[in-house]
Amino acid sequence: MRQHDTSCSNVWPRVVVVDDDPSVGNALSLLLRIEGLPCRVFGDGETFLETFGPVMPDCLLLDLRMPGLSGLEILRRVRERDRHVPVFVMSGHADISIAVEVMKAGACDFLQKPFAAGEMVERIRAAIASRAGERGRVEGVPQFAEEDRLTARERDVLSQLARGASNKEAGRLLGISPRTIEVHRARIMAKLGARNAADLMRIVFLNGGLQSAADRRQAILTG
């Protein structure tokens, strides 16, 4: 029987823990909540993968040995959806060959239980910060001119809008209000020179998306 997931926050989680041991999940959720990192705990990989679609949290903690999908199998499936989300694989067994296989599969670290709580939190924060610094592209859309003018949050919002999410849906996924989504949408359109939502999608997805906002404004004036 699958275990129900538990949340340590009502907002979109920054960290997800997948571990079939309730004591480990409860301890990690308490620690992460104290450290200001909203999280969600799942007792099995199947439920986690069904719950999270293309939009992953900022970091994953996966137990290696679990009934059903192992941490390694979950990692491989996650990498098919998101190549960049930091994934830590945890195990109570020091197996060098498994650790090597996990790292080759795309884990950013292999943690042997028990581990120092403070050190783990530092590693998670460093991994999240590193990923945020690497987010120079908008996920799910082709490269377009001036995307580097968007903030990290504006890129997240644009990624949701490009998938067809409503303001309410995007807000729920990103842990912010629909009104805040509207504000970000307006700023994105202003920065990219889009006149309406259809124009925004044309800028992002069509060949003309490689034009700068200045070039588009000039074309409008002379067209």
mmCIF file of C-alpha atoms in Angstrom:
data_model
loop_
_atom_site.group_PDB
_atom_site.id
_atom_site.type_symbol
_atom_site.label_atom_id
_atom_site.label_comp_id
_atom_site.label_asym_id
_atom_site.label_seq_id
_atom_site.Cartn_x
_atom_site.Cartn_y
_atom_site.Cartn_z
ATOM 1 C CA MET A 1 0.000 0.000 0.000
ATOM 2 C CA ARG A 2 1.277 3.425 -0.907
ATOM 3 C CA GLN A 3 1.948 5.850 1.880
ATOM 4 C CA HIS A 4 0.308 9.231 1.804
ATOM 5 C CA ASP A 5 2.592 12.184 1.301
ATOM 6 C CA THR A 6 2.895 14.829 3.982
ATOM 7 C CA SER A 7 3.629 18.510 3.573
ATOM 8 C CA CYS A 8 5.516 20.751 5.953
ATOM 9 C CA SER A 9 4.219 23.870 4.159
ATOM 10 C CA ASN A 10 1.173 24.932 2.186
ATOM 11 C CA VAL A 11 3.305 26.705 -0.440
ATOM 12 C CA TRP A 12 5.032 25.198 -3.448
ATOM 13 C CA PRO A 13 7.864 23.056 -1.979
ATOM 14 C CA ARG A 14 11.465 23.984 -2.573
ATOM 15 C CA VAL A 15 12.608 20.520 -1.472
ATOM 16 C CA VAL A 16 10.967 17.117 -1.927
ATOM 17 C CA VAL A 17 11.962 14.112 0.175
ATOM 18 C CA VAL A 18 11.179 10.576 -1.014
ATOM 19 C CA ASP A 19 11.807 8.008 1.729
ATOM 20 C CA ASP A 20 9.724 5.010 2.826
ATOM 21 C CA ASP A 21 10.861 5.371 6.466
ATOM 22 C CA PRO A 22 8.359 7.733 8.178
ATOM 23 C CA SER A 23 10.837 8.604 10.936
ATOM 24 C CA VAL A 24 13.383 9.821 8.379
ATOM 25 C CA GLY A 25 10.766 11.763 6.439
ATOM 26 C CA ASN A 26 9.402 13.421 9.573
ATOM 27 C CA ALA A 27 12.870 14.334 10.831
ATOM 28 C CA LEU A 28 13.912 15.843 7.497
ATOM 29 C CA SER A 29 10.661 17.762 7.091
ATOM 30 C CA LEU A 30 11.052 19.269 10.568
ATOM 31 C CA LEU A 31 14.672 20.223 9.901
ATOM 32 C CA LEU A 32 13.912 21.791 6.525
ATOM 33 C CA ARG A 33 10.944 23.714 7.929
ATOM 34 C CA ILE A 34 13.142 25.131 10.684
ATOM 35 C CA GLU A 35 15.703 26.141 8.056
ATOM 36 C CA GLY A 36 13.049 27.993 6.044
ATOM 37 C CA LEU A 37 12.923 25.496 3.178
ATOM 38 C CA PRO A 38 9.305 24.533 2.324
ATOM 39 C CA CYS A 39 9.200 20.811 1.619
ATOM 40 C CA ARG A 40 6.990 17.849 0.857
ATOM 41 C CA VAL A 41 7.585 14.232 1.865
ATOM 42 C CA PHE A 42 6.548 11.147 -0.111
ATOM 43 C CA GLY A 43 6.754 7.533 1.049
ATOM 44 C CA ASP A 44 7.240 6.099 -2.443
ATOM 45 C CA GLY A 45 8.555 7.128 -5.824
ATOM 46 C CA GLU A 46 5.431 6.295 -7.797
ATOM 47 C CA THR A 47 3.288 8.835 -5.954
ATOM 48 C CA PHE A 48 5.983 11.494 -6.259
ATOM 49 C CA LEU A 49 6.324 11.005 -10.023
ATOM 50 C CA GLU A 50 2.537 11.071 -10.479
ATOM 51 C CA THR A 51 2.271 14.285 -8.454
ATOM 52 C CA PHE A 52 5.071 16.263 -10.065
ATOM 53 C CA GLY A 53 4.900 16.787 -13.808
ATOM 54 C CA PRO A 54 7.280 18.910 -15.875
ATOM 55 C CA VAL A 55 7.795 21.452 -13.089
ATOM 56 C CA MET A 56 10.147 20.097 -10.441
ATOM 57 C CA PRO A 57 10.951 21.585 -7.027
ATOM 58 C CA ASP A 58 14.327 23.224 -6.426
ATOM 59 C CA CYS A 59 15.901 20.090 -4.927
ATOM 60 C CA LEU A 60 15.211 16.372 -4.378
ATOM 61 C CA LEU A 61 16.309 14.018 -1.582
ATOM 62 C CA LEU A 62 15.838 10.368 -2.578
ATOM 63 C CA ASP A 63 16.344 7.286 -0.458
ATOM 64 C CA LEU A 64 18.258 4.664 -2.419
ATOM 65 C CA ARG A 65 16.535 1.479 -1.240
ATOM 66 C CA MET A 66 12.732 1.521 -1.178
ATOM 67 C CA PRO A 67 9.935 -0.890 -2.085
ATOM 68 C CA GLY A 68 8.826 -0.307 -5.648
ATOM 69 C CA LEU A 69 10.983 2.248 -7.424
ATOM 70 C CA SER A 70 14.469 2.683 -5.983
ATOM 71 C CA GLY A 71 16.112 6.060 -5.605
ATOM 72 C CA LEU A 72 18.265 5.302 -8.643
ATOM 73 C CA GLU A 73 15.220 4.470 -10.774
ATOM 74 C CA ILE A 74 13.467 7.655 -9.647
ATOM 75 C CA LEU A 75 16.594 9.664 -10.452
ATOM 76 C CA ARG A 76 16.716 8.289 -13.982
ATOM 77 C CA ARG A 77 13.059 9.163 -14.587
ATOM 78 C CA VAL A 78 13.529 12.637 -13.149
ATOM 79 C CA ARG A 79 16.463 13.231 -15.496
ATOM 80 C CA GLU A 80 14.183 12.459 -18.443
ATOM 81 C CA ARG A 81 12.028 15.419 -17.360
ATOM 82 C CA ASP A 82 14.558 17.827 -15.876
ATOM 83 C CA ARG A 83 18.299 17.640 -16.496
ATOM 84 C CA HIS A 84 19.222 20.304 -13.991
ATOM 85 C CA VAL A 85 17.274 19.889 -10.743
ATOM 86 C CA PRO A 86 19.757 19.004 -7.936
ATOM 87 C CA VAL A 87 19.202 15.450 -6.683
ATOM 88 C CA PHE A 88 20.740 13.990 -3.518
ATOM 89 C CA VAL A 89 20.573 10.214 -3.077
ATOM 90 C CA MET A 90 20.662 8.917 0.506
ATOM 91 C CA SER A 91 21.610 5.441 1.725
ATOM 92 C CA GLY A 92 22.461 3.704 4.964
ATOM 93 C CA HIS A 93 24.915 1.459 3.133
ATOM 94 C CA ALA A 94 28.365 2.562 1.980
ATOM 95 C CA ASP A 95 28.546 0.890 -1.419
ATOM 96 C CA ILE A 96 31.151 2.536 -3.638
ATOM 97 C CA SER A 97 29.904 0.907 -6.846
ATOM 98 C CA ILE A 98 26.338 2.087 -6.216
ATOM 99 C CA ALA A 99 27.583 5.586 -5.328
ATOM 100 C CA VAL A 100 29.469 5.732 -8.635
ATOM 101 C CA GLU A 101 26.389 4.544 -10.547
ATOM 102 C CA VAL A 102 24.206 7.134 -8.827
ATOM 103 C CA MET A 103 26.605 9.956 -9.693
ATOM 104 C CA LYS A 104 26.816 8.780 -13.307
ATOM 105 C CA ALA A 105 23.012 8.847 -13.462
ATOM 106 C CA GLY A 106 23.059 12.543 -12.626
ATOM 107 C CA ALA A 107 22.942 12.889 -8.837
ATOM 108 C CA CYS A 108 24.747 15.921 -7.488
ATOM 109 C CA ASP A 109 25.734 14.079 -4.291
ATOM 110 C CA PHE A 110 25.528 10.742 -2.470
ATOM 111 C CA LEU A 111 24.762 11.015 1.249
ATOM 112 C CA GLN A 112 25.448 8.142 3.638
ATOM 113 C CA LYS A 113 23.055 7.890 6.597
ATOM 114 C CA PRO A 114 23.374 9.075 9.263
ATOM 115 C CA PHE A 115 24.681 12.443 8.102
ATOM 116 C CA ALA A 116 25.210 15.747 9.870
ATOM 117 C CA ALA A 117 22.062 17.859 9.552
ATOM 118 C CA GLY A 118 23.926 21.147 9.256
ATOM 119 C CA GLU A 119 26.178 19.849 6.496
ATOM 120 C CA MET A 120 23.215 18.495 4.551
ATOM 121 C CA VAL A 121 21.372 21.819 4.738
ATOM 122 C CA GLU A 122 24.492 23.656 3.540
ATOM 123 C CA ARG A 123 24.781 21.306 0.563
ATOM 124 C CA ILE A 124 21.110 21.769 -0.313
ATOM 125 C CA ARG A 125 21.357 25.553 -0.134
ATOM 126 C CA ALA A 126 24.515 25.533 -2.265
ATOM 127 C CA ALA A 127 22.866 23.282 -4.865
ATOM 128 C CA ILE A 128 19.752 25.471 -5.037
ATOM 129 C CA ALA A 129 21.850 28.636 -5.327
ATOM 130 C CA SER A 130 23.964 27.073 -8.065
ATOM 131 C CA ARG A 131 20.908 26.056 -10.052
ATOM 132 C CA ALA A 132 19.399 29.523 -9.708
ATOM 133 C CA GLY A 133 22.611 31.040 -11.058
ATOM 134 C CA GLU A 134 22.507 28.714 -14.064
ATOM 135 C CA ARG A 135 18.928 29.574 -15.035
ATOM 136 C CA GLY A 136 19.759 31.783 -17.943
ATOM 137 C CA ARG A 137 17.190 30.097 -20.182
ATOM 138 C CA VAL A 138 13.440 29.843 -20.034
ATOM 139 C CA GLU A 139 12.522 26.165 -19.739
ATOM 140 C CA GLY A 140 10.180 24.764 -22.353
ATOM 141 C CA VAL A 141 10.644 27.476 -24.994
ATOM 142 C CA PRO A 142 13.268 28.108 -27.693
ATOM 143 C CA GLN A 143 15.951 30.730 -27.289
ATOM 144 C CA PHE A 144 14.774 34.252 -27.993
ATOM 145 C CA ALA A 145 16.302 37.710 -27.920
ATOM 146 C CA GLU A 146 16.457 39.550 -24.586
ATOM 147 C CA GLU A 147 15.463 36.584 -22.451
ATOM 148 C CA ASP A 148 18.410 37.540 -20.245
ATOM 149 C CA ARG A 149 16.484 40.705 -19.322
ATOM 150 C CA LEU A 150 13.975 38.603 -17.398
ATOM 151 C CA THR A 151 14.461 37.857 -13.726
ATOM 152 C CA ALA A 152 14.544 34.227 -12.517
ATOM 153 C CA ARG A 153 10.933 34.503 -11.302
ATOM 154 C CA GLU A 154 9.818 36.076 -14.602
ATOM 155 C CA ARG A 155 11.413 33.158 -16.446
ATOM 156 C CA ASP A 156 9.477 30.746 -14.232
ATOM 157 C CA VAL A 157 6.235 32.604 -14.935
ATOM 158 C CA LEU A 158 6.880 32.737 -18.694
ATOM 159 C CA SER A 159 7.615 29.015 -18.692
ATOM 160 C CA GLN A 160 4.211 28.358 -17.141
ATOM 161 C CA LEU A 161 2.411 30.726 -19.511
ATOM 162 C CA ALA A 162 4.101 29.094 -22.493
ATOM 163 C CA ARG A 163 2.673 25.738 -21.352
ATOM 164 C CA GLY A 164 -0.797 27.263 -21.416
ATOM 165 C CA ALA A 165 -1.262 27.590 -17.651
ATOM 166 C CA SER A 166 -3.815 30.097 -16.402
ATOM 167 C CA ASN A 167 -2.841 32.746 -13.859
ATOM 168 C CA LYS A 168 -4.421 30.618 -11.136
ATOM 169 C CA GLU A 169 -2.632 27.442 -12.224
ATOM 170 C CA ALA A 170 0.719 29.209 -12.597
ATOM 171 C CA GLY A 171 0.303 30.806 -9.189
ATOM 172 C CA ARG A 172 -0.475 27.469 -7.562
ATOM 173 C CA LEU A 173 2.566 25.798 -9.135
ATOM 174 C CA LEU A 174 4.934 28.637 -8.247
ATOM 175 C CA GLY A 175 3.516 29.338 -4.789
ATOM 176 C CA ILE A 176 2.410 32.909 -5.520
ATOM 177 C CA SER A 177 -0.961 34.605 -6.007
ATOM 178 C CA PRO A 178 -2.703 34.950 -9.399
ATOM 179 C CA ARG A 179 -2.463 38.729 -8.951
ATOM 180 C CA THR A 180 1.323 38.466 -8.657
ATOM 181 C CA ILE A 181 1.332 36.350 -11.823
ATOM 182 C CA GLU A 182 -0.520 39.177 -13.585
ATOM 183 C CA VAL A 183 2.124 41.668 -12.440
ATOM 184 C CA HIS A 184 4.938 39.436 -13.698
ATOM 185 C CA ARG A 185 3.106 38.896 -16.995
ATOM 186 C CA ALA A 186 2.793 42.668 -17.505
ATOM 187 C CA ARG A 187 6.489 43.177 -16.801
ATOM 188 C CA ILE A 188 7.457 40.349 -19.156
ATOM 189 C CA MET A 189 5.357 41.829 -21.955
ATOM 190 C CA ALA A 190 6.840 45.285 -21.398
ATOM 191 C CA LYS A 191 10.410 43.976 -21.423
ATOM 192 C CA LEU A 192 9.872 41.901 -24.573
ATOM 193 C CA GLY A 193 7.796 44.517 -26.400
ATOM 194 C CA ALA A 194 4.675 42.356 -26.617
ATOM 195 C CA ARG A 195 1.332 44.102 -27.130
ATOM 196 C CA ASN A 196 -0.848 41.201 -25.961
ATOM 197 C CA ALA A 197 -0.680 37.537 -24.950
ATOM 198 C CA ALA A 198 -0.771 36.290 -28.556
ATOM 199 C CA ASP A 199 2.051 38.665 -29.477
ATOM 200 C CA LEU A 200 4.066 37.381 -26.511
ATOM 201 C CA MET A 201 3.752 33.771 -27.666
ATOM 202 C CA ARG A 202 4.695 34.769 -31.224
ATOM 203 C CA ILE A 203 7.810 36.525 -29.929
ATOM 204 C CA VAL A 204 8.801 33.481 -27.920
ATOM 205 C CA PHE A 205 8.017 30.664 -30.349
ATOM 206 C CA LEU A 206 8.250 31.986 -33.900
ATOM 207 C CA ASN A 207 11.346 32.940 -35.864
ATOM 208 C CA GLY A 208 10.658 36.574 -35.161
ATOM 209 C CA GLY A 209 11.409 35.837 -31.530
ATOM 210 C CA LEU A 210 15.082 36.376 -32.257
ATOM 211 C CA GLN A 211 14.412 40.025 -32.974
ATOM 212 C CA SER A 212 15.081 42.489 -30.202
ATOM 213 C CA ALA A 213 12.297 44.632 -28.743
ATOM 214 C CA ALA A 214 13.865 47.699 -30.390
ATOM 215 C CA ASP A 215 13.801 45.997 -33.787
ATOM 216 C CA ARG A 216 10.158 45.027 -33.343
ATOM 217 C CA ARG A 217 9.188 48.575 -32.344
ATOM 218 C CA GLN A 218 10.979 49.914 -35.401
ATOM 219 C CA ALA A 219 9.201 47.408 -37.637
ATOM 220 C CA ILE A 220 5.848 48.512 -36.241
ATOM 221 C CA LEU A 221 6.652 52.189 -36.880
ATOM 222 C CA THR A 222 7.829 51.583 -40.431
ATOM 223 C CA GLY A 223 5.388 48.792 -41.325
#
